[in-house]
PDB file of C-alpha atoms in Angstrom:
ATOM      1  CA  MET A1111      -0.929  68.860-112.726  1.00  0.00           C
ATOM      2  CA  ASN A1112      -3.373  66.000-112.125  1.00  0.00           C
ATOM      3  CA  ILE A1113      -0.278  63.564-111.589  1.00  0.00           C
ATOM      4  CA  LYS A1114       1.037  66.104-108.971  1.00  0.00           C
ATOM      5  CA  MET A1115      -2.201  66.328-107.114  1.00  0.00           C
ATOM      6  CA  LEU A1116      -2.565  62.445-106.952  1.00  0.00           C
ATOM      7  CA  SER A1117       0.828  62.236-105.769  1.00  0.00           C
ATOM      8  CA  MET A1118       0.511  64.849-103.345  1.00  0.00           C
ATOM      9  CA  GLY A1119      -2.835  63.382-101.979  1.00  0.00           C
ATOM     10  CA  ALA A1120      -1.204  59.904-101.733  1.00  0.00           C
ATOM     11  CA  LEU A1121       1.502  61.334 -99.714  1.00  0.00           C
ATOM     12  CA  VAL A1122      -1.065  63.074 -97.312  1.00  0.00           C
ATOM     13  CA  LEU A1123      -3.105  59.986 -96.723  1.00  0.00           C
ATOM     14  CA  ALA A1124       0.164  57.961 -96.206  1.00  0.00           C
ATOM     15  CA  MET A1125       1.440  60.348 -93.558  1.00  0.00           C
ATOM     16  CA  MET A1126      -2.163  60.431 -91.832  1.00  0.00           C
ATOM     17  CA  GLY A1127      -2.655  56.779 -91.772  1.00  0.00           C
ATOM     18  CA  GLY A1128       0.923  56.317 -90.326  1.00  0.00           C
ATOM     19  CA  THR A1129       0.091  58.951 -87.369  1.00  0.00           C
ATOM     20  CA  ALA A1130      -3.138  57.057 -86.757  1.00  0.00           C
ATOM     21  CA  MET A1131      -1.226  53.799 -86.313  1.00  0.00           C
ATOM     22  CA  ALA A1132       1.424  55.014 -84.450  1.00  0.00           C
ATOM     23  CA  GLY A1133      -0.992  56.183 -81.701  1.00  0.00           C
ATOM     24  CA  SER A1134      -2.402  52.856 -80.853  1.00  0.00           C
ATOM     25  CA  THR A1135       0.815  50.851 -80.077  1.00  0.00           C
ATOM     26  CA  SER A1136       0.693  51.017 -76.426  1.00  0.00           C
ATOM     27  CA  ALA A1137       0.275  47.670 -74.571  1.00  0.00           C
ATOM     28  CA  LEU A1138      -1.940  49.455 -72.105  1.00  0.00           C
ATOM     29  CA  ASP A1139      -4.506  49.973 -74.737  1.00  0.00           C
ATOM     30  CA  ASP A1140      -4.487  46.132 -75.461  1.00  0.00           C
ATOM     31  CA  PRO A1141      -7.590  44.567 -74.060  1.00  0.00           C
ATOM     32  CA  ALA A1142      -6.189  40.844 -74.239  1.00  0.00           C
ATOM     33  CA  LYS A1143      -3.082  42.035 -72.290  1.00  0.00           C
ATOM     34  CA  MET A1144      -4.757  44.181 -69.850  1.00  0.00           C
ATOM     35  CA  SER A1145      -8.031  42.362 -69.039  1.00  0.00           C
ATOM     36  CA  PRO A1146      -6.519  40.134 -66.339  1.00  0.00           C
ATOM     37  CA  PHE A1147      -6.126  43.236 -64.284  1.00  0.00           C
ATOM     38  CA  PHE A1148      -9.482  44.457 -64.334  1.00  0.00           C
ATOM     39  CA  THR A1149     -12.941  43.171 -62.935  1.00  0.00           C
ATOM     40  CA  ASP A1150     -14.985  44.672 -65.811  1.00  0.00           C
ATOM     41  CA  ALA A1151     -14.940  44.232 -69.494  1.00  0.00           C
ATOM     42  CA  GLY A1152     -14.738  48.228 -69.723  1.00  0.00           C
ATOM     43  CA  MET A1153     -11.401  47.919 -67.848  1.00  0.00           C
ATOM     44  CA  LYS A1154     -12.362  50.654 -65.352  1.00  0.00           C
ATOM     45  CA  THR A1155     -12.040  48.783 -61.927  1.00  0.00           C
ATOM     46  CA  LEU A1156      -8.827  47.310 -61.148  1.00  0.00           C
ATOM     47  CA  LYS A1157      -8.744  43.864 -59.337  1.00  0.00           C
ATOM     48  CA  SER A1158      -7.615  43.572 -55.817  1.00  0.00           C
ATOM     49  CA  GLU A1159      -3.937  44.083 -55.099  1.00  0.00           C
ATOM     50  CA  LYS A1160      -3.497  40.118 -54.443  1.00  0.00           C
ATOM     51  CA  ASP A1161      -5.177  39.592 -57.966  1.00  0.00           C
ATOM     52  CA  PHE A1162      -3.299  42.352 -59.647  1.00  0.00           C
ATOM     53  CA  MET A1163       0.180  40.947 -58.301  1.00  0.00           C
ATOM     54  CA  THR A1164      -0.944  37.447 -59.710  1.00  0.00           C
ATOM     55  CA  ALA A1165      -1.559  38.755 -63.032  1.00  0.00           C
ATOM     56  CA  TRP A1166       1.601  41.000 -63.099  1.00  0.00           C
ATOM     57  CA  LYS A1167       3.624  38.094 -62.020  1.00  0.00           C
ATOM     58  CA  ALA A1168       2.209  36.028 -65.073  1.00  0.00           C
ATOM     59  CA  MET A1169       3.301  38.665 -67.680  1.00  0.00           C
ATOM     60  CA  LYS A1170       6.650  37.989 -69.193  1.00  0.00           C
ATOM     61  CA  PRO A1171       9.573  40.386 -67.896  1.00  0.00           C
ATOM     62  CA  ASP A1172       9.642  42.139 -71.331  1.00  0.00           C
ATOM     63  CA  GLU A1173       5.918  42.891 -71.193  1.00  0.00           C
ATOM     64  CA  GLN A1174       6.224  44.198 -67.547  1.00  0.00           C
ATOM     65  CA  LYS A1175       9.012  46.506 -68.784  1.00  0.00           C
ATOM     66  CA  ALA A1176       7.029  47.627 -71.729  1.00  0.00           C
ATOM     67  CA  ALA A1177       4.096  48.503 -69.553  1.00  0.00           C
ATOM     68  CA  LEU A1178       6.153  50.399 -67.071  1.00  0.00           C
ATOM     69  CA  LYS A1179       7.765  52.221 -69.899  1.00  0.00           C
ATOM     70  CA  ASP A1180       4.273  53.170 -71.193  1.00  0.00           C
ATOM     71  CA  CYS A1181       3.209  54.392 -67.602  1.00  0.00           C
ATOM     72  CA  GLY A1182       6.227  56.781 -67.897  1.00  0.00           C
ATOM     73  CA  ASP A1183       4.469  58.473 -70.791  1.00  0.00           C
ATOM     74  CA  THR A1184       2.430  61.345 -69.250  1.00  0.00           C
ATOM     75  CA  THR A1185      -0.328  61.154 -71.730  1.00  0.00           C
ATOM     76  CA  LEU A1186      -0.643  57.173 -71.304  1.00  0.00           C
ATOM     77  CA  ASN A1187      -0.326  57.634 -67.515  1.00  0.00           C
ATOM     78  CA  LYS A1188      -3.251  60.003 -67.313  1.00  0.00           C
ATOM     79  CA  SER A1189      -5.712  57.503 -69.108  1.00  0.00           C
ATOM     80  CA  HIS A1190      -4.258  54.585 -67.045  1.00  0.00           C
ATOM     81  CA  ALA A1191      -3.476  56.124 -63.745  1.00  0.00           C
ATOM     82  CA  ASP A1192      -4.783  53.415 -61.730  1.00  0.00           C
ATOM     83  CA  PHE A1193      -2.968  50.889 -63.486  1.00  0.00           C
ATOM     84  CA  CYS A1194       0.259  52.637 -63.566  1.00  0.00           C
ATOM     85  CA  ALA A1195       0.071  53.283 -59.769  1.00  0.00           C
ATOM     86  CA  MET A1196      -0.321  49.669 -59.115  1.00  0.00           C
ATOM     87  CA  ALA A1197       2.013  48.420 -61.715  1.00  0.00           C
ATOM     88  CA  LYS A1198       4.957  50.907 -60.253  1.00  0.00           C
ATOM     89  CA  LYS A1199       4.084  49.631 -56.935  1.00  0.00           C
ATOM     90  CA  MET A1200       4.622  45.779 -58.120  1.00  0.00           C
ATOM     91  CA  GLY A1201       7.584  46.215 -60.390  1.00  0.00           C
ATOM     92  CA  GLY A1202       8.859  49.822 -60.571  1.00  0.00           C
TER      93      GLY A1202
END
Protein backbone atom coordinates (compact mmCIF):
# COMPACT_ATOMS: atom_id res chain seq x y z
CA MET A 1 0.00 0.00 0.00
CA ASN A 2 2.79 2.44 0.90
CA ILE A 3 4.63 1.80 -2.37
CA LYS A 4 1.44 2.53 -4.33
CA MET A 5 0.93 5.80 -2.47
CA LEU A 6 4.55 6.86 -2.95
CA SER A 7 4.44 5.97 -6.64
CA MET A 8 1.18 7.84 -7.14
CA GLY A 9 2.56 10.87 -5.29
CA ALA A 10 5.70 10.89 -7.43
CA LEU A 11 3.62 10.63 -10.58
CA VAL A 12 1.40 13.55 -9.54
CA LEU A 13 4.43 15.72 -8.70
CA ALA A 14 6.06 14.90 -12.02
CA MET A 15 2.91 15.84 -13.91
CA MET A 16 2.46 19.10 -11.99
CA GLY A 17 6.11 20.03 -12.47
CA GLY A 18 5.95 19.35 -16.19
CA THR A 19 2.87 21.52 -16.55
CA ALA A 20 4.47 24.38 -14.65
CA MET A 21 7.57 24.28 -16.81
CA ALA A 22 5.60 24.07 -20.04
CA GLY A 23 3.84 27.34 -19.25
CA SER A 24 7.03 29.41 -19.26
CA THR A 25 8.46 28.54 -22.65
CA SER A 26 7.39 31.67 -24.48
CA ALA A 27 10.06 33.94 -25.91
CA LEU A 28 7.76 36.82 -24.99
CA ASP A 29 8.35 36.12 -21.31
CA ASP A 30 12.16 36.06 -21.60
CA PRO A 31 13.52 39.38 -20.25
CA ALA A 32 16.87 38.90 -22.00
CA LYS A 33 15.18 38.72 -25.41
CA MET A 34 12.47 41.28 -24.74
CA SER A 35 14.33 44.08 -22.93
CA PRO A 36 15.61 45.72 -26.16
CA PHE A 37 11.99 46.52 -27.06
CA PHE A 38 11.08 48.32 -23.84
CA THR A 39 12.12 51.56 -22.15
CA ASP A 40 11.68 50.25 -18.58
CA ALA A 41 12.90 47.26 -16.60
CA GLY A 42 9.31 46.17 -15.93
CA MET A 43 8.77 45.87 -19.69
CA LYS A 44 5.57 47.92 -19.71
CA THR A 45 6.47 50.78 -22.08
CA LEU A 46 7.54 50.04 -25.65
CA LYS A 47 10.33 51.99 -27.28
CA SER A 48 9.58 54.22 -30.26
CA GLU A 49 8.68 52.57 -33.54
CA LYS A 50 12.14 53.39 -34.91
CA ASP A 51 13.92 51.83 -31.92
CA PHE A 52 11.55 48.86 -31.97
CA MET A 53 12.38 48.29 -35.64
CA THR A 54 16.12 48.40 -34.87
CA ALA A 55 15.69 45.80 -32.12
CA TRP A 56 13.43 43.69 -34.35
CA LYS A 57 15.97 43.67 -37.19
CA ALA A 58 18.70 42.66 -34.72
CA MET A 59 16.79 39.46 -33.94
CA LYS A 60 17.53 36.28 -35.85
CA PRO A 61 14.80 35.30 -38.34
CA ASP A 62 13.89 32.20 -36.33
CA GLU A 63 13.51 34.33 -33.18
CA GLN A 64 11.23 36.70 -35.10
CA LYS A 65 9.13 33.76 -36.28
CA ALA A 66 8.93 32.38 -32.73
CA ALA A 67 7.80 35.77 -31.39
CA LEU A 68 5.14 36.10 -34.09
CA LYS A 69 3.99 32.54 -33.44
CA ASP A 70 3.66 33.31 -29.72
CA CYS A 71 1.70 36.45 -30.60
CA GLY A 72 -0.76 34.19 -32.42
CA ASP A 73 -1.64 32.56 -29.10
CA THR A 74 -4.61 34.42 -27.61
CA THR A 75 -3.47 34.11 -24.02
CA LEU A 76 0.05 35.37 -24.74
CA ASN A 77 -1.27 38.08 -27.04
CA LYS A 78 -3.44 39.46 -24.22
CA SER A 79 -0.50 39.85 -21.87
CA HIS A 80 1.81 41.21 -24.61
CA ALA A 81 -0.70 43.08 -26.76
CA ASP A 82 1.41 46.19 -27.42
CA PHE A 83 4.50 44.18 -28.36
CA CYS A 84 2.47 41.82 -30.57
CA ALA A 85 0.77 44.68 -32.41
CA MET A 86 4.13 46.28 -33.17
CA ALA A 87 5.78 42.95 -34.06
CA LYS A 88 2.99 42.13 -36.50
CA LYS A 89 3.45 45.55 -38.02
CA MET A 90 7.19 44.89 -38.45
CA GLY A 91 7.21 41.34 -39.67
CA GLY A 92 3.90 39.74 -39.97
